[in-house]
CSV table of C-alpha atoms in Angstrom, one decimal:
chain,number,residue,atom,x,y,z
A,253,MET,CA,-59.1,34.0,-15.0
A,254,ALA,CA,-59.6,33.7,-11.3
A,255,PRO,CA,-56.9,32.0,-9.2
A,256,SER,CA,-57.4,28.3,-8.7
A,257,LEU,CA,-58.7,26.8,-5.5
A,258,ALA,CA,-55.2,25.4,-4.9
A,259,VAL,CA,-53.8,28.9,-5.1
A,260,HIS,CA,-56.4,30.2,-2.7
A,261,ALA,CA,-55.7,27.3,-0.3
A,262,ARG,CA,-51.9,27.9,-0.4
A,263,ARG,CA,-52.4,31.7,0.2
A,264,GLY,CA,-54.7,30.9,3.1
A,265,ALA,CA,-52.2,28.4,4.4
A,266,ALA,CA,-49.5,31.0,4.4
A,267,ALA,CA,-51.5,33.2,6.7
A,268,LEU,CA,-52.7,30.3,8.8
A,269,ALA,CA,-49.2,28.9,9.0
A,270,THR,CA,-48.3,30.8,12.1
A,271,ALA,CA,-51.4,29.6,13.9
A,272,ALA,CA,-50.2,26.1,14.5
A,273,ILE,CA,-46.7,27.1,15.1
A,274,LEU,CA,-46.1,28.4,18.5
A,275,GLY,CA,-49.5,29.9,18.6
A,276,ALA,CA,-52.2,27.8,20.3
A,277,ALA,CA,-53.0,28.2,23.9
A,278,ALA,CA,-51.4,25.7,26.2
A,279,ALA,CA,-52.9,22.3,25.7
A,280,PRO,CA,-52.8,19.2,28.0
A,281,ALA,CA,-50.2,16.5,27.5
A,282,ALA,CA,-52.8,14.2,26.1
A,283,PHE,CA,-53.3,15.2,22.5
A,284,ALA,CA,-56.4,15.1,20.5
A,285,ASP,CA,-55.1,12.8,17.8
A,286,GLY,CA,-54.1,10.2,20.3
A,287,SER,CA,-50.4,10.6,19.8
A,288,PRO,CA,-48.2,9.9,22.7
A,289,SER,CA,-46.8,12.7,24.9
A,290,PRO,CA,-43.6,14.2,23.5
A,291,ALA,CA,-40.3,12.8,24.7
A,292,PRO,CA,-38.4,14.7,27.4
A,293,GLY,CA,-36.5,17.6,26.0
A,294,LEU,CA,-39.3,19.4,24.1
A,295,TYR,CA,-40.1,22.9,25.0
A,296,GLY,CA,-43.7,23.8,25.7
A,297,THR,CA,-46.8,21.7,26.8
A,298,ALA,CA,-49.0,22.5,23.8
A,299,ASP,CA,-49.7,19.8,21.3
A,300,PRO,CA,-46.5,19.6,19.1
A,301,LYS,CA,-48.3,18.0,16.2
A,302,PHE,CA,-47.8,21.0,13.9
A,303,ASP,CA,-45.1,23.1,15.5
A,304,GLY,CA,-42.8,20.9,17.6
A,305,VAL,CA,-39.7,21.2,15.4
A,306,PHE,CA,-40.2,24.9,14.8
A,307,ARG,CA,-40.7,26.0,18.4
A,308,GLN,CA,-37.8,23.8,19.5
A,309,SER,CA,-35.5,25.3,16.9
A,310,LEU,CA,-36.4,28.9,17.9
A,311,ALA,CA,-35.8,28.0,21.5
A,312,LEU,CA,-32.3,26.7,20.9
A,313,MET,CA,-31.5,29.8,18.8
A,314,ALA,CA,-32.8,32.2,21.4
A,315,GLN,CA,-30.9,30.5,24.3
A,316,SER,CA,-27.7,30.4,22.3
A,317,SER,CA,-28.1,34.1,21.3
A,318,VAL,CA,-27.9,35.1,25.0
A,319,SER,CA,-24.9,32.9,25.7
A,320,LEU,CA,-26.7,30.0,27.3
A,321,VAL,CA,-25.8,26.4,26.3
A,322,PRO,CA,-29.0,24.6,25.4
A,323,ALA,CA,-29.6,21.4,27.5
A,324,LYS,CA,-28.4,18.2,25.8
A,325,PRO,CA,-31.9,16.6,26.0
A,326,ALA,CA,-33.3,19.6,24.1
A,327,VAL,CA,-30.8,19.3,21.3
A,328,ASP,CA,-31.1,15.6,21.2
A,329,TRP,CA,-34.9,15.9,20.9
A,330,LEU,CA,-34.6,18.2,17.8
A,331,ALA,CA,-31.8,16.1,16.2
A,332,GLY,CA,-33.9,13.0,16.8
A,333,GLN,CA,-36.8,14.4,14.7
A,334,GLN,CA,-34.7,14.3,11.6
A,335,CYS,CA,-35.7,11.8,8.9
A,336,GLU,CA,-33.2,9.4,7.4
A,337,ASP,CA,-32.9,11.5,4.2
A,338,GLY,CA,-32.1,14.7,6.2
A,339,GLY,CA,-35.5,16.4,6.1
A,340,PHE,CA,-37.6,17.3,9.1
A,341,PRO,CA,-41.3,17.0,9.7
A,342,GLY,CA,-43.4,19.5,11.7
A,343,TYR,CA,-43.3,16.8,14.4
A,344,ARG,CA,-43.2,13.0,14.5
A,345,ALA,CA,-44.3,11.3,17.7
A,346,ASP,CA,-42.7,7.9,16.8
A,347,THR,CA,-39.2,8.5,15.6
A,348,SER,CA,-38.7,4.7,15.1
A,349,LYS,CA,-41.1,5.0,12.2
A,350,ALA,CA,-39.7,6.0,8.8
A,351,CYS,CA,-40.8,9.3,7.4
A,352,ASP,CA,-42.9,9.5,4.2
A,353,PRO,CA,-41.0,12.0,2.1
A,354,LYS,CA,-44.1,13.0,0.2
A,355,LYS,CA,-46.2,13.7,3.3
A,356,ASP,CA,-44.1,14.2,6.3
A,357,GLU,CA,-41.1,16.4,5.3
A,358,PHE,CA,-41.3,20.2,5.0
A,359,THR,CA,-38.9,22.9,3.8
A,360,ASP,CA,-39.7,25.3,6.6
A,361,ALA,CA,-39.3,22.8,9.4
A,362,THR,CA,-36.0,21.5,7.8
A,363,ALA,CA,-34.6,25.0,7.4
A,364,ALA,CA,-35.6,26.0,10.9
A,365,ALA,CA,-34.1,22.9,12.4
A,366,VAL,CA,-30.8,23.5,10.5
A,367,GLN,CA,-30.7,27.0,12.1
A,368,GLY,CA,-31.5,25.6,15.6
A,369,LEU,CA,-28.9,22.9,15.4
A,370,ALA,CA,-26.3,25.2,14.0
A,371,ALA,CA,-26.8,27.7,16.8
A,372,ALA,CA,-26.6,24.9,19.5
A,373,GLY,CA,-23.4,23.5,18.0
A,374,GLY,CA,-22.0,20.0,17.9
A,375,ARG,CA,-24.4,18.7,15.3
A,376,ALA,CA,-22.5,19.3,12.1
A,377,ASP,CA,-23.6,16.0,10.5
A,378,ALA,CA,-27.3,16.8,11.1
A,379,VAL,CA,-26.8,20.3,9.7
A,380,LYS,CA,-25.1,19.0,6.6
A,381,LYS,CA,-27.9,16.4,6.0
A,382,GLY,CA,-30.5,19.1,6.4
A,383,LEU,CA,-28.8,21.4,3.9
A,384,ASP,CA,-28.3,18.4,1.5
A,385,TRP,CA,-32.1,17.8,1.8
A,386,LEU,CA,-32.8,21.4,0.9
A,387,LYS,CA,-30.6,21.2,-2.2
A,388,ALA,CA,-32.2,18.0,-3.3
A,389,HIS,CA,-35.7,19.4,-3.0
A,390,GLN,CA,-35.1,22.8,-4.6
A,391,ASN,CA,-37.4,23.8,-7.5
A,392,ASP,CA,-36.2,24.3,-11.0
A,393,ASP,CA,-36.4,28.0,-10.6
A,394,GLY,CA,-34.0,27.9,-7.7
A,395,GLY,CA,-36.5,28.5,-5.0
A,396,TRP,CA,-38.5,26.4,-2.5
A,397,GLY,CA,-42.1,25.6,-1.8
A,398,TYR,CA,-43.4,24.4,1.6
A,399,GLN,CA,-43.0,20.8,0.5
A,400,ALA,CA,-41.2,19.0,-2.3
A,401,GLY,CA,-43.0,19.6,-5.5
A,402,SER,CA,-45.0,22.6,-4.2
A,403,PRO,CA,-44.7,25.9,-6.1
A,404,THR,CA,-42.0,28.3,-5.0
A,405,ASP,CA,-43.1,30.8,-2.4
A,406,ALA,CA,-41.3,33.7,-0.8
A,407,ASN,CA,-41.6,32.4,2.8
A,408,SER,CA,-40.1,29.0,2.3
A,409,THR,CA,-37.4,30.4,0.0
A,410,SER,CA,-36.5,32.9,2.6
A,411,ILE,CA,-36.2,30.5,5.5
A,412,ALA,CA,-34.2,28.1,3.3
A,413,LEU,CA,-31.8,30.8,2.4
A,414,GLY,CA,-31.5,31.6,6.1
A,415,ALA,CA,-30.5,28.0,6.8
A,416,PHE,CA,-27.5,28.2,4.5
A,417,ALA,CA,-26.5,31.6,6.1
A,418,ALA,CA,-26.8,30.1,9.6
A,419,ALA,CA,-24.4,27.3,8.5
A,420,GLY,CA,-21.8,29.8,7.4
A,421,GLN,CA,-22.5,29.5,3.7
A,422,ASP,CA,-23.4,32.2,1.1
A,423,PRO,CA,-26.8,31.0,-0.2
A,424,ALA,CA,-26.3,33.0,-3.4
A,425,LYS,CA,-23.4,30.6,-4.1
A,426,ALA,CA,-24.0,27.4,-2.1
A,427,ALA,CA,-27.6,27.0,-3.3
A,428,VAL,CA,-27.4,27.7,-7.0
A,429,LYS,CA,-29.3,25.1,-9.0
A,430,ASP,CA,-28.6,24.7,-12.7
A,431,GLY,CA,-27.5,28.3,-12.9
A,432,LYS,CA,-30.6,29.6,-11.0
A,433,ASN,CA,-29.7,31.8,-8.1
A,434,PRO,CA,-32.3,31.4,-5.3
A,435,VAL,CA,-31.7,35.0,-4.1
A,436,GLU,CA,-32.6,36.3,-7.6
A,437,THR,CA,-35.6,34.0,-7.6
A,438,LEU,CA,-36.8,35.5,-4.3
A,439,LEU,CA,-36.5,39.0,-5.8
A,440,GLY,CA,-39.1,38.1,-8.3
A,441,PHE,CA,-41.7,38.2,-5.6
A,442,GLN,CA,-41.1,41.9,-4.8
A,443,LEU,CA,-43.6,44.5,-5.8
A,444,GLY,CA,-42.0,47.4,-7.7
A,445,CYS,CA,-43.0,50.9,-8.8
A,446,ASP,CA,-46.0,49.6,-10.8
A,447,ALA,CA,-47.7,48.5,-7.6
A,448,LYS,CA,-50.2,50.8,-5.9
A,449,GLU,CA,-48.9,53.3,-3.4
A,450,GLY,CA,-48.4,51.8,0.0
A,451,GLU,CA,-47.4,48.4,-1.3
A,452,ARG,CA,-44.2,49.2,-3.2
A,453,GLY,CA,-41.3,47.3,-2.0
A,454,ALA,CA,-43.4,44.7,-0.3
A,455,PHE,CA,-43.0,40.9,-1.1
A,456,ALA,CA,-45.8,38.7,-2.1
A,457,TYR,CA,-46.1,35.2,-0.7
A,458,LEU,CA,-47.2,33.5,-3.9
A,459,LYS,CA,-47.4,34.4,-7.6
A,460,ASP,CA,-50.8,33.8,-9.3
A,461,ASP,CA,-52.7,35.0,-12.3
A,462,LYS,CA,-53.7,38.2,-10.6
A,463,GLY,CA,-50.1,39.2,-10.0
A,464,LEU,CA,-48.2,40.0,-6.8
A,465,ARG,CA,-50.0,40.9,-3.6
A,466,ALA,CA,-48.3,42.6,-0.7
A,467,ASP,CA,-47.9,40.2,2.2
A,468,ASN,CA,-46.5,41.3,5.6
A,469,LEU,CA,-45.4,37.8,6.6
A,470,ALA,CA,-43.5,37.3,3.3
A,471,SER,CA,-42.1,40.8,3.5
A,472,ALA,CA,-40.5,40.4,6.9
A,473,ALA,CA,-39.1,37.0,5.9
A,474,ALA,CA,-37.6,38.4,2.7
A,475,ALA,CA,-36.1,41.4,4.5
A,476,LEU,CA,-33.8,39.0,6.3
A,477,ALA,CA,-33.1,36.7,3.5
A,478,THR,CA,-32.1,39.4,1.1
A,479,ARG,CA,-29.5,40.4,3.6
A,480,GLY,CA,-28.2,36.9,3.9
A,481,LYS,CA,-29.5,36.5,7.4
A,482,GLY,CA,-31.2,33.7,9.3
A,483,PHE,CA,-33.2,34.2,12.6
A,484,VAL,CA,-30.1,35.1,14.7
A,485,VAL,CA,-29.1,38.7,14.1
A,486,GLU,CA,-26.3,40.3,16.0
A,487,PRO,CA,-27.3,43.3,18.1
A,488,LEU,CA,-27.2,46.8,16.7
A,489,LYS,CA,-24.1,48.8,17.5
A,490,GLU,CA,-24.3,51.8,19.8
A,491,GLY,CA,-24.8,55.0,17.9
A,492,ALA,CA,-25.0,53.5,14.4
A,493,ASP,CA,-28.2,54.1,12.5
A,494,GLN,CA,-29.0,53.7,8.8
A,495,PRO,CA,-32.0,55.7,7.7
A,496,VAL,CA,-34.9,53.8,6.2
A,497,LYS,CA,-35.4,54.6,2.5
A,498,ALA,CA,-38.6,53.7,0.7
A,499,LEU,CA,-38.5,52.6,-2.9
A,500,GLU,CA,-38.1,55.7,-5.1
A,501,CYS,CA,-40.4,55.9,-8.1
A,502,SER,CA,-40.4,58.6,-10.7
A,503,GLY,CA,-44.1,58.7,-11.6
A,504,GLU,CA,-47.1,56.7,-12.8
A,505,ASP,CA,-45.2,55.3,-15.8
A,506,ASP,CA,-42.3,54.0,-13.7
A,507,LYS,CA,-42.3,50.3,-13.6
A,508,SER,CA,-38.8,49.8,-12.2
A,509,ARG,CA,-38.0,47.4,-9.4
A,510,PRO,CA,-35.0,47.0,-7.0
A,511,LYS,CA,-32.1,45.7,-9.1
A,512,ASP,CA,-30.3,43.6,-6.6
A,513,ALA,CA,-30.6,42.1,-3.1
A,514,ALA,CA,-29.2,45.1,-1.3
A,515,ALA,CA,-31.7,47.5,-3.0
A,516,ALA,CA,-34.5,45.0,-2.4
A,517,ALA,CA,-33.7,44.8,1.3
A,518,GLU,CA,-33.9,48.6,1.6
A,519,ALA,CA,-37.1,48.8,-0.3
A,520,VAL,CA,-38.9,46.2,1.8
A,521,ASP,CA,-37.7,47.8,5.0
A,522,GLY,CA,-39.3,51.0,3.8
A,523,TYR,CA,-42.5,49.1,3.2
A,524,LEU,CA,-42.5,47.6,6.7
A,525,VAL,CA,-41.9,50.9,8.4
A,526,ALA,CA,-44.6,52.6,6.4
A,527,ALA,CA,-47.1,49.8,7.1
A,528,MET,CA,-46.4,50.0,10.8
A,529,ASP,CA,-46.6,53.8,10.9
A,530,LYS,CA,-50.0,53.6,9.2
A,531,ASN,CA,-51.3,51.3,11.9
A,532,GLY,CA,-49.8,53.1,14.9
A,533,GLY,CA,-46.7,51.0,15.4
A,534,TYR,CA,-47.6,47.4,14.4
A,535,LEU,CA,-48.3,45.1,11.5
A,536,LEU,CA,-51.6,43.6,10.7
A,537,PRO,CA,-52.2,39.8,10.0
A,538,SER,CA,-51.5,38.6,6.5
A,539,MET,CA,-54.4,36.2,6.4
A,540,PRO,CA,-57.3,37.4,4.2
A,541,GLY,CA,-60.3,38.0,6.3
A,542,ALA,CA,-58.4,38.1,9.6
A,543,PRO,CA,-59.5,40.7,12.2
A,544,ALA,CA,-57.6,44.0,11.7
A,545,LYS,CA,-55.9,43.7,15.1
A,546,PRO,CA,-52.2,43.9,15.9
A,547,ASP,CA,-50.0,40.9,14.9
A,548,GLN,CA,-47.4,40.8,17.6
A,549,GLY,CA,-45.5,38.0,16.0
A,550,ASN,CA,-45.1,39.6,12.6
A,551,THR,CA,-44.3,42.9,14.3
A,552,ALA,CA,-41.5,41.2,16.1
A,553,ASP,CA,-40.3,39.8,12.8
A,554,ALA,CA,-40.2,43.4,11.5
A,555,ALA,CA,-38.1,44.5,14.4
A,556,LEU,CA,-35.7,41.8,13.7
A,557,ALA,CA,-35.5,42.6,10.0
A,558,LEU,CA,-35.0,46.3,10.7
A,559,ALA,CA,-32.2,45.5,13.1
A,560,ALA,CA,-30.6,43.3,10.4
A,561,GLY,CA,-30.6,46.4,8.1
A,562,GLY,CA,-28.9,48.6,10.7
A,563,HIS,CA,-32.0,50.8,11.1
A,564,ARG,CA,-31.6,51.5,14.8
A,565,ALA,CA,-34.2,54.2,15.2
A,566,ALA,CA,-36.9,52.2,13.3
A,567,ALA,CA,-36.1,49.0,15.1
A,568,GLU,CA,-36.2,50.7,18.5
A,569,LYS,CA,-39.5,52.3,17.7
A,570,THR,CA,-41.0,48.9,16.8
A,571,LEU,CA,-39.5,47.4,20.0
A,572,LYS,CA,-41.0,50.2,22.0
A,573,TRP,CA,-44.5,49.3,20.7
A,574,LEU,CA,-43.9,45.6,21.5
A,575,ARG,CA,-42.9,46.4,25.0
A,576,SER,CA,-45.9,48.7,25.6
A,577,LYS,CA,-48.7,47.6,27.9
A,578,GLU,CA,-51.3,48.3,25.3
A,579,SER,CA,-49.7,45.9,22.8
A,580,GLY,CA,-50.3,43.0,25.2
A,581,THR,CA,-47.2,41.3,23.8
A,582,ALA,CA,-45.8,40.0,27.2
A,583,GLU,CA,-49.1,38.3,27.9
A,584,TRP,CA,-49.4,37.0,24.3
A,585,ALA,CA,-46.0,35.3,24.7
A,586,LYS,CA,-46.5,33.9,28.2
A,587,GLY,CA,-45.9,30.2,28.4
A,588,GLN,CA,-45.4,29.9,24.7
A,589,PRO,CA,-41.7,28.9,23.9
A,590,GLY,CA,-41.8,29.8,20.2
A,591,ARG,CA,-43.3,33.3,20.9
A,592,LEU,CA,-40.9,33.9,23.8
A,593,ALA,CA,-37.9,32.8,21.6
A,594,LYS,CA,-39.1,35.1,18.8
A,595,LEU,CA,-39.2,38.0,21.2
A,596,ILE,CA,-35.8,37.2,22.6
A,597,LEU,CA,-34.2,37.2,19.2
A,598,ALA,CA,-35.9,40.4,18.1
A,599,THR,CA,-35.3,42.3,21.3
A,600,ARG,CA,-31.7,41.4,21.4
A,601,ALA,CA,-31.1,42.3,17.8
A,602,ALA,CA,-32.9,45.7,18.2
A,603,GLY,CA,-30.6,46.7,21.1
A,604,GLY,CA,-33.0,45.8,23.9
A,605,ASN,CA,-32.6,43.6,26.9
A,606,PRO,CA,-34.5,40.3,26.8
A,607,TYR,CA,-34.0,39.9,30.6
A,608,ASP,CA,-36.1,43.0,31.1
A,609,PHE,CA,-38.9,43.2,28.5
A,610,ALA,CA,-40.9,45.9,30.2
A,611,GLY,CA,-40.5,44.0,33.5
A,612,THR,CA,-40.7,40.5,32.0
A,613,ASP,CA,-37.7,38.2,31.9
A,614,LEU,CA,-38.2,36.6,28.6
A,615,VAL,CA,-35.2,34.3,29.0
A,616,GLU,CA,-36.4,33.0,32.4
A,617,GLN,CA,-39.8,32.4,31.0
A,618,LEU,CA,-38.5,30.5,28.0
A,619,ASN,CA,-36.2,28.3,30.1
A,620,ALA,CA,-39.1,27.4,32.4
A,621,THR,CA,-41.0,25.8,29.5
A,622,GLY,CA,-38.5,23.0,29.0
A,623,PRO,CA,-35.1,21.5,30.2
A,624,ALA,CA,-33.0,24.2,31.9
A,625,PRO,CA,-30.0,25.2,29.8
A,626,GLU,CA,-26.5,25.3,31.2
A,627,LYS,CA,-25.9,28.5,33.0
A,628,LYS,CA,-22.7,29.1,31.1
A,629,ALA,CA,-21.9,32.2,29.1
A,630,THR,CA,-19.9,31.6,25.9
A,631,GLY,CA,-19.7,35.3,24.9
A,632,GLY,CA,-22.3,37.9,24.0
A,633,MET,CA,-25.1,38.8,26.3
A,634,GLY,CA,-25.6,36.7,29.4
A,635,LYS,CA,-27.7,37.8,32.4
A,636,GLU,CA,-24.6,39.2,34.0
A,637,ASP,CA,-24.6,41.8,31.1
A,638,GLU,CA,-28.1,42.9,32.0
A,639,LYS,CA,-28.6,46.7,31.9
A,640,LYS,CA,-31.2,48.9,33.5
A,641,ASP,CA,-34.2,49.5,31.3
A,642,ASP,CA,-34.7,53.2,30.6
A,643,GLY,CA,-38.2,52.6,29.3
A,644,VAL,CA,-37.3,53.2,25.6
A,645,THR,CA,-33.9,51.9,24.6
A,646,VAL,CA,-31.7,49.5,26.6
A,647,ASN,CA,-28.9,49.3,24.1
A,648,VAL,CA,-28.3,46.0,24.5
A,649,TRP,CA,-48.7,25.0,9.0
A,650,TRP,CA,-50.6,24.1,8.2
A,651,ILE,CA,-54.3,25.0,8.4
A,652,VAL,CA,-55.6,23.8,11.7
A,653,GLY,CA,-58.8,25.9,11.9
A,654,VAL,CA,-59.7,29.5,11.6
A,655,GLY,CA,-60.3,30.0,15.3
A,656,LEU,CA,-56.8,28.7,16.1
A,657,ALA,CA,-55.3,30.9,13.4
A,658,PHE,CA,-56.9,34.1,14.7
A,659,GLY,CA,-55.4,33.5,18.1
A,660,ALA,CA,-51.9,32.7,17.1
A,661,GLY,CA,-50.1,35.5,15.3
A,662,ILE,CA,-46.6,34.0,15.3
A,663,GLY,CA,-45.6,35.4,12.0
A,664,PHE,CA,-42.3,35.5,10.1
A,665,LEU,CA,-40.9,32.6,8.1
A,666,ILE,CA,-42.7,30.1,10.1
A,667,SER,CA,-45.0,28.8,7.4
A,668,GLY,CA,-45.3,25.1,7.7
A,669,ARG,CA,-48.5,24.0,6.0
A,670,LYS,CA,-50.9,21.1,6.3
A,671,LYS,CA,-50.4,18.1,4.1
A,672,LYS,CA,-51.3,18.4,0.5
A,673,GLN,CA,-54.5,16.4,0.7
A,674,GLN,CA,-55.7,18.9,3.4
A,675,LEU,CA,-55.1,21.9,1.1
């Protein structure tokens, strides 16, 4: 039987997810839906209707990762988006109006906000409320869908696991529901040796009656979650490198799968590297029917995931492509806080220098899109730690229209979707 219309819609939403988030070209302050301009403190001038919470969360994480203290108005803006029950919307223009739990609150936005507030610090109550919301809206299988009541998907489950990790909790213990471990639930989305060659080790976004289908967005997301990581990954150590190992299969009759999270992480890293090598250094969009052109956002996700796995050579190779002139990544991210933040997090984790991304100061560009952070280092990489770029290694949601989706390419974990009635 063919997948239902709803399944097709959700699969399309997963790929289009990144379009709304951080992706659209800069828009004027007057928004098409007539909503008021965002309150002071929000990063970026594009319409925040779909991605305000997400891009703000990533901005706070990126600034904190390079030892900057985010501006209080920026942190206040994000915390102020939280609904009374602890969940977060994609964006709400009027925070005096109560949220509708069935329409306004989303797993991905909540999990991202938890990570952003945890990185900024000083918002323990908001972080706890966010985690409590995630627990309260967990599916019976232990995973999460994009919204309460939605089927479990790999992206939402991965980013939710990252929220617990960012708060210093072991998600395999802190988020168990009725004996169901969400990490084990996530592993059920991974393709094993019975998949066709070139897709083994990948993760699917959704399960449907046609089985699992390899998805780059879900794969990069799960590569972090299976290692107990959120968006903030500590930089690779000098000289350390773990070789990438693809899933080993004995033959055509082999139907084995990775047996635990560690094996799953290695297998999906192998898939990501093979997929990028096939294309010349980058990942392609996950959206069915999308043009076969580089997806800079998802490629940055892959660099972050490979760094989390200690795969120095592979992460540096991916970063080298992102920094290349032909990739167009610097221009792709210009003026877009979510994209800039994503690149900062990936560059830093992969051992690069976000203050010199092939001549572009990503941190300066991000800071210019909103309230200036405090110029105070709290440990880690600040601009005073900047090193010369040697040209290779520096050691250091919704569906909003196909046209918008094609131009976005933000990728990884950011999979907020449009409201149910629009799916």
